[in-house]
Amino acid sequence: MERLFVERKGFSVKECVLYDRECCNCGECLRCDLNPEKICDNCGQCLETHGKEYNELKIDRVVLDSDEYARWLREEGEEE
């Protein structure tokens, strides 16, 4: 699970999604992958769907912290 906020010197700071550093509000993560001069508007052209209505993603694992894992185990036990 990707953390958006990290603890540094007792304060919660936003973590950069592109680089291993705290967010400096540069806006690079908001830029279009195909045209860096443009702000992303979710047009989907970068997804290369080739005319398909949707794409498939293979998920090889799900990472949970210990609290989420314990909650998941409890929920699974209740369903059986």
CSV table of N, CA, C and O in Angstrom, one decimal:
chain,number,residue,atom,x,y,z
A,1,MET,N,0.8,-1.2,0.0
A,1,MET,CA,0.0,0.0,0.0
A,1,MET,C,0.9,1.2,0.0
A,1,MET,O,1.8,1.4,0.8
A,2,GLU,N,0.6,2.1,-0.9
A,2,GLU,CA,1.4,3.3,-1.0
A,2,GLU,C,1.0,4.3,0.0
A,2,GLU,O,-0.2,4.6,0.2
A,3,ARG,N,1.9,4.9,0.8
A,3,ARG,CA,1.6,5.9,1.8
A,3,ARG,C,1.7,7.3,1.1
A,3,ARG,O,2.6,7.6,0.4
A,4,LEU,N,0.7,8.1,1.4
A,4,LEU,CA,0.7,9.4,0.9
A,4,LEU,C,1.3,10.4,1.9
A,4,LEU,O,1.8,11.5,1.5
A,5,PHE,N,1.3,10.0,3.2
A,5,PHE,CA,1.8,10.9,4.2
A,5,PHE,C,2.8,10.1,5.0
A,5,PHE,O,2.6,8.9,5.3
A,6,VAL,N,3.9,10.7,5.3
A,6,VAL,CA,5.0,10.1,6.2
A,6,VAL,C,5.2,11.0,7.4
A,6,VAL,O,5.0,12.2,7.3
A,7,GLU,N,5.7,10.4,8.5
A,7,GLU,CA,6.0,11.1,9.7
A,7,GLU,C,7.5,11.6,9.6
A,7,GLU,O,8.4,10.7,9.4
A,8,ARG,N,7.7,12.8,9.7
A,8,ARG,CA,9.1,13.4,9.8
A,8,ARG,C,9.1,14.4,10.9
A,8,ARG,O,8.4,15.4,10.9
A,9,LYS,N,10.0,14.2,11.8
A,9,LYS,CA,10.2,15.1,12.9
A,9,LYS,C,8.9,15.4,13.7
A,9,LYS,O,8.6,16.6,14.0
A,10,GLY,N,8.1,14.4,13.8
A,10,GLY,CA,6.8,14.6,14.5
A,10,GLY,C,5.7,15.2,13.8
A,10,GLY,O,4.6,15.4,14.3
A,11,PHE,N,5.9,15.5,12.5
A,11,PHE,CA,4.9,16.1,11.6
A,11,PHE,C,4.5,15.1,10.5
A,11,PHE,O,5.4,14.4,10.0
A,12,SER,N,3.3,15.2,10.1
A,12,SER,CA,2.9,14.4,9.0
A,12,SER,C,3.0,15.2,7.7
A,12,SER,O,2.4,16.2,7.6
A,13,VAL,N,3.9,14.7,6.8
A,13,VAL,CA,4.1,15.4,5.5
A,13,VAL,C,3.7,14.6,4.3
A,13,VAL,O,3.8,13.4,4.4
A,14,LYS,N,3.3,15.2,3.3
A,14,LYS,CA,2.9,14.5,2.1
A,14,LYS,C,4.1,14.0,1.3
A,14,LYS,O,5.1,14.7,1.2
A,15,GLU,N,4.0,12.7,0.9
A,15,GLU,CA,5.1,12.1,0.2
A,15,GLU,C,5.0,12.2,-1.3
A,15,GLU,O,3.8,12.1,-1.8
A,16,CYS,N,6.0,12.5,-2.0
A,16,CYS,CA,6.0,12.6,-3.5
A,16,CYS,C,5.6,11.2,-4.1
A,16,CYS,O,6.2,10.2,-3.7
A,17,VAL,N,4.8,11.2,-5.1
A,17,VAL,CA,4.4,10.0,-5.7
A,17,VAL,C,5.3,9.5,-6.8
A,17,VAL,O,5.3,8.4,-7.3
A,18,LEU,N,6.2,10.4,-7.2
A,18,LEU,CA,7.1,10.1,-8.3
A,18,LEU,C,8.6,9.8,-7.8
A,18,LEU,O,9.3,9.0,-8.4
A,19,TYR,N,9.0,10.5,-6.8
A,19,TYR,CA,10.3,10.4,-6.3
A,19,TYR,C,10.4,10.1,-4.8
A,19,TYR,O,9.4,10.3,-4.1
A,20,ASP,N,11.5,9.6,-4.3
A,20,ASP,CA,11.6,9.3,-2.9
A,20,ASP,C,12.0,10.6,-2.1
A,20,ASP,O,13.2,10.8,-1.9
A,21,ARG,N,11.0,11.4,-1.9
A,21,ARG,CA,11.2,12.7,-1.2
A,21,ARG,C,9.8,13.1,-0.7
A,21,ARG,O,8.8,12.6,-1.1
A,22,GLU,N,9.8,14.2,0.1
A,22,GLU,CA,8.5,14.8,0.5
A,22,GLU,C,8.0,15.7,-0.6
A,22,GLU,O,8.8,16.2,-1.4
A,23,CYS,N,6.7,15.8,-0.7
A,23,CYS,CA,6.1,16.6,-1.8
A,23,CYS,C,6.5,18.1,-1.7
A,23,CYS,O,6.5,18.7,-0.6
A,24,CYS,N,6.9,18.6,-2.8
A,24,CYS,CA,7.3,20.0,-2.8
A,24,CYS,C,6.3,20.9,-3.7
A,24,CYS,O,6.6,22.0,-4.0
A,25,ASN,N,5.2,20.2,-4.0
A,25,ASN,CA,4.1,20.9,-4.8
A,25,ASN,C,4.6,21.4,-6.1
A,25,ASN,O,4.2,22.5,-6.6
A,26,CYS,N,5.5,20.6,-6.8
A,26,CYS,CA,6.0,21.1,-8.1
A,26,CYS,C,4.9,20.9,-9.2
A,26,CYS,O,5.0,21.5,-10.2
A,27,GLY,N,4.0,19.9,-9.0
A,27,GLY,CA,2.9,19.7,-10.0
A,27,GLY,C,3.3,18.7,-11.1
A,27,GLY,O,2.5,18.5,-12.0
A,28,GLU,N,4.5,18.1,-11.0
A,28,GLU,CA,5.0,17.2,-12.1
A,28,GLU,C,4.0,16.0,-12.1
A,28,GLU,O,3.8,15.4,-13.2
A,29,CYS,N,3.5,15.6,-11.0
A,29,CYS,CA,2.6,14.4,-11.0
A,29,CYS,C,1.3,14.7,-11.7
A,29,CYS,O,0.5,13.8,-12.0
A,30,LEU,N,0.9,15.9,-11.9
A,30,LEU,CA,-0.3,16.3,-12.5
A,30,LEU,C,-0.2,16.5,-14.0
A,30,LEU,O,-1.2,16.7,-14.7
A,31,ARG,N,1.0,16.3,-14.6
A,31,ARG,CA,1.3,16.5,-16.0
A,31,ARG,C,0.9,15.3,-16.8
A,31,ARG,O,1.0,14.2,-16.3
A,32,CYS,N,0.5,15.5,-18.0
A,32,CYS,CA,0.2,14.5,-19.0
A,32,CYS,C,1.4,13.7,-19.4
A,32,CYS,O,2.5,14.3,-19.6
A,33,ASP,N,1.4,12.4,-19.4
A,33,ASP,CA,2.5,11.5,-19.8
A,33,ASP,C,2.9,11.7,-21.3
A,33,ASP,O,4.1,11.6,-21.6
A,34,LEU,N,1.9,12.0,-22.1
A,34,LEU,CA,2.2,12.1,-23.5
A,34,LEU,C,2.6,13.6,-23.9
A,34,LEU,O,3.3,13.7,-24.9
A,35,ASN,N,2.1,14.6,-23.2
A,35,ASN,CA,2.4,16.0,-23.5
A,35,ASN,C,2.7,16.7,-22.2
A,35,ASN,O,1.8,17.2,-21.5
A,36,PRO,N,3.9,16.7,-21.8
A,36,PRO,CA,4.3,17.4,-20.5
A,36,PRO,C,3.9,18.8,-20.3
A,36,PRO,O,3.8,19.4,-19.2
A,37,GLU,N,3.5,19.5,-21.4
A,37,GLU,CA,3.1,20.9,-21.4
A,37,GLU,C,1.6,21.0,-20.9
A,37,GLU,O,1.1,22.0,-20.6
A,38,LYS,N,0.9,19.8,-20.9
A,38,LYS,CA,-0.5,19.8,-20.6
A,38,LYS,C,-0.8,19.2,-19.2
A,38,LYS,O,-0.1,18.2,-18.8
A,39,ILE,N,-1.7,19.7,-18.4
A,39,ILE,CA,-2.2,19.1,-17.2
A,39,ILE,C,-3.1,17.9,-17.5
A,39,ILE,O,-3.9,18.1,-18.4
A,40,CYS,N,-2.9,16.8,-16.9
A,40,CYS,CA,-3.7,15.6,-17.2
A,40,CYS,C,-5.2,15.9,-17.0
A,40,CYS,O,-5.6,16.5,-16.0
A,41,ASP,N,-6.0,15.6,-18.0
A,41,ASP,CA,-7.5,15.7,-17.9
A,41,ASP,C,-8.2,14.4,-18.0
A,41,ASP,O,-9.4,14.3,-18.3
A,42,ASN,N,-7.4,13.3,-17.7
A,42,ASN,CA,-8.0,11.9,-17.7
A,42,ASN,C,-8.6,11.5,-19.0
A,42,ASN,O,-9.6,10.8,-19.1
A,43,CYS,N,-8.0,11.9,-20.1
A,43,CYS,CA,-8.5,11.6,-21.4
A,43,CYS,C,-8.3,10.1,-21.8
A,43,CYS,O,-9.1,9.6,-22.6
A,44,GLY,N,-7.3,9.5,-21.1
A,44,GLY,CA,-7.1,8.0,-21.3
A,44,GLY,C,-6.3,7.6,-22.5
A,44,GLY,O,-6.1,6.5,-22.8
A,45,GLN,N,-5.8,8.6,-23.3
A,45,GLN,CA,-5.0,8.2,-24.5
A,45,GLN,C,-3.7,7.5,-24.1
A,45,GLN,O,-3.2,6.7,-24.8
A,46,CYS,N,-3.1,7.8,-22.9
A,46,CYS,CA,-1.9,7.1,-22.5
A,46,CYS,C,-2.1,5.7,-22.1
A,46,CYS,O,-1.2,4.9,-21.9
A,47,LEU,N,-3.4,5.3,-21.9
A,47,LEU,CA,-3.6,3.9,-21.5
A,47,LEU,C,-3.5,2.9,-22.6
A,47,LEU,O,-3.5,1.7,-22.4
A,48,GLU,N,-3.5,3.3,-23.9
A,48,GLU,CA,-3.4,2.5,-25.1
A,48,GLU,C,-4.4,1.3,-25.0
A,48,GLU,O,-4.0,0.2,-25.0
A,49,THR,N,-5.7,1.7,-25.0
A,49,THR,CA,-6.7,0.7,-25.0
A,49,THR,C,-7.0,0.0,-26.3
A,49,THR,O,-7.6,-1.0,-26.4
A,50,HIS,N,-6.4,0.5,-27.4
A,50,HIS,CA,-6.6,-0.1,-28.8
A,50,HIS,C,-8.0,-0.4,-29.1
A,50,HIS,O,-8.4,-1.5,-29.6
A,51,GLY,N,-8.9,0.5,-28.8
A,51,GLY,CA,-10.3,0.4,-29.1
A,51,GLY,C,-11.2,-0.5,-28.1
A,51,GLY,O,-12.4,-0.6,-28.3
A,52,LYS,N,-10.5,-1.1,-27.1
A,52,LYS,CA,-11.2,-1.9,-26.1
A,52,LYS,C,-11.9,-1.0,-25.2
A,52,LYS,O,-11.5,0.1,-24.9
A,53,GLU,N,-13.0,-1.4,-24.7
A,53,GLU,CA,-13.8,-0.7,-23.7
A,53,GLU,C,-13.1,-0.6,-22.3
A,53,GLU,O,-13.3,0.3,-21.6
A,54,TYR,N,-12.4,-1.6,-22.0
A,54,TYR,CA,-11.7,-1.7,-20.7
A,54,TYR,C,-10.4,-2.5,-20.9
A,54,TYR,O,-10.2,-3.2,-21.8
A,55,ASN,N,-9.5,-2.3,-19.9
A,55,ASN,CA,-8.2,-3.1,-19.9
A,55,ASN,C,-8.2,-4.0,-18.7
A,55,ASN,O,-8.9,-3.7,-17.7
A,56,GLU,N,-7.5,-5.1,-18.7
A,56,GLU,CA,-7.3,-6.0,-17.6
A,56,GLU,C,-6.0,-5.7,-16.9
A,56,GLU,O,-5.0,-5.4,-17.5
A,57,LEU,N,-6.0,-5.9,-15.6
A,57,LEU,CA,-4.8,-5.7,-14.8
A,57,LEU,C,-4.6,-7.0,-14.0
A,57,LEU,O,-5.5,-7.5,-13.4
A,58,LYS,N,-3.4,-7.6,-14.1
A,58,LYS,CA,-3.1,-8.8,-13.3
A,58,LYS,C,-2.5,-8.3,-11.9
A,58,LYS,O,-1.6,-7.5,-11.9
A,59,ILE,N,-3.2,-8.7,-10.9
A,59,ILE,CA,-2.7,-8.4,-9.5
A,59,ILE,C,-2.0,-9.5,-8.9
A,59,ILE,O,-2.6,-10.6,-8.8
A,60,ASP,N,-0.7,-9.4,-8.6
A,60,ASP,CA,0.0,-10.5,-8.1
A,60,ASP,C,0.1,-10.6,-6.6
A,60,ASP,O,0.4,-11.6,-6.0
A,61,ARG,N,-0.2,-9.5,-5.9
A,61,ARG,CA,-0.3,-9.5,-4.5
A,61,ARG,C,-1.0,-8.2,-4.0
A,61,ARG,O,-1.0,-7.2,-4.7
A,62,VAL,N,-1.5,-8.3,-2.8
A,62,VAL,CA,-2.1,-7.1,-2.1
A,62,VAL,C,-1.3,-7.0,-0.8
A,62,VAL,O,-1.2,-8.0,0.0
A,63,VAL,N,-0.8,-5.8,-0.5
A,63,VAL,CA,0.0,-5.6,0.7
A,63,VAL,C,-0.9,-4.8,1.7
A,63,VAL,O,-1.4,-3.8,1.4
A,64,LEU,N,-1.0,-5.4,2.9
A,64,LEU,CA,-1.8,-4.8,4.0
A,64,LEU,C,-1.0,-4.6,5.2
A,64,LEU,O,-0.1,-5.4,5.5
A,65,ASP,N,-1.2,-3.5,5.9
A,65,ASP,CA,-0.5,-3.4,7.2
A,65,ASP,C,-1.1,-4.3,8.2
A,65,ASP,O,-2.2,-4.9,7.9
A,66,SER,N,-0.5,-4.5,9.4
A,66,SER,CA,-1.0,-5.5,10.3
A,66,SER,C,-2.4,-5.3,10.8
A,66,SER,O,-3.2,-6.2,11.0
A,67,ASP,N,-2.8,-4.0,11.0
A,67,ASP,CA,-4.2,-3.7,11.4
A,67,ASP,C,-5.2,-4.1,10.3
A,67,ASP,O,-6.3,-4.7,10.6
A,68,GLU,N,-4.9,-3.8,9.1
A,68,GLU,CA,-5.8,-4.1,8.0
A,68,GLU,C,-5.9,-5.6,7.8
A,68,GLU,O,-6.9,-6.2,7.5
A,69,TYR,N,-4.7,-6.3,7.9
A,69,TYR,CA,-4.7,-7.8,7.8
A,69,TYR,C,-5.6,-8.4,8.9
A,69,TYR,O,-6.4,-9.3,8.6
A,70,ALA,N,-5.5,-8.0,10.1
A,70,ALA,CA,-6.3,-8.5,11.2
A,70,ALA,C,-7.8,-8.3,11.0
A,70,ALA,O,-8.6,-9.2,11.2
A,71,ARG,N,-8.1,-7.1,10.5
A,71,ARG,CA,-9.5,-6.8,10.1
A,71,ARG,C,-10.0,-7.7,9.0
A,71,ARG,O,-11.1,-8.2,9.1
A,72,TRP,N,-9.2,-7.9,8.0
A,72,TRP,CA,-9.5,-8.8,6.9
A,72,TRP,C,-9.8,-10.2,7.4
A,72,TRP,O,-10.7,-10.9,7.0
A,73,LEU,N,-8.9,-10.7,8.3
A,73,LEU,CA,-9.0,-12.1,8.9
A,73,LEU,C,-10.4,-12.2,9.6
A,73,LEU,O,-11.1,-13.2,9.5
A,74,ARG,N,-10.7,-11.2,10.4
A,74,ARG,CA,-12.0,-11.2,11.2
A,74,ARG,C,-13.2,-11.2,10.2
A,74,ARG,O,-14.1,-12.0,10.4
A,75,GLU,N,-13.1,-10.4,9.1
A,75,GLU,CA,-14.2,-10.4,8.2
A,75,GLU,C,-14.3,-11.7,7.4
A,75,GLU,O,-15.4,-12.2,7.2
A,76,GLU,N,-13.2,-12.3,7.1
A,76,GLU,CA,-13.3,-13.6,6.4
A,76,GLU,C,-13.8,-14.7,7.3
A,76,GLU,O,-14.6,-15.5,6.8
A,77,GLY,N,-13.5,-14.6,8.6
A,77,GLY,CA,-14.0,-15.6,9.5
A,77,GLY,C,-15.5,-15.5,9.7
A,77,GLY,O,-16.2,-16.5,9.9
A,78,GLU,N,-16.1,-14.3,9.6
A,78,GLU,CA,-17.5,-14.1,9.8
A,78,GLU,C,-18.3,-14.5,8.6
A,78,GLU,O,-19.4,-15.0,8.7
A,79,GLU,N,-17.7,-14.5,7.4
A,79,GLU,CA,-18.4,-14.9,6.2
A,79,GLU,C,-18.5,-16.4,6.0
A,79,GLU,O,-19.4,-16.9,5.4
A,80,GLU,N,-17.6,-17.2,6.7
A,80,GLU,CA,-17.6,-18.7,6.5
A,80,GLU,C,-18.6,-19.3,7.4
A,80,GLU,O,-19.4,-18.9,8.1
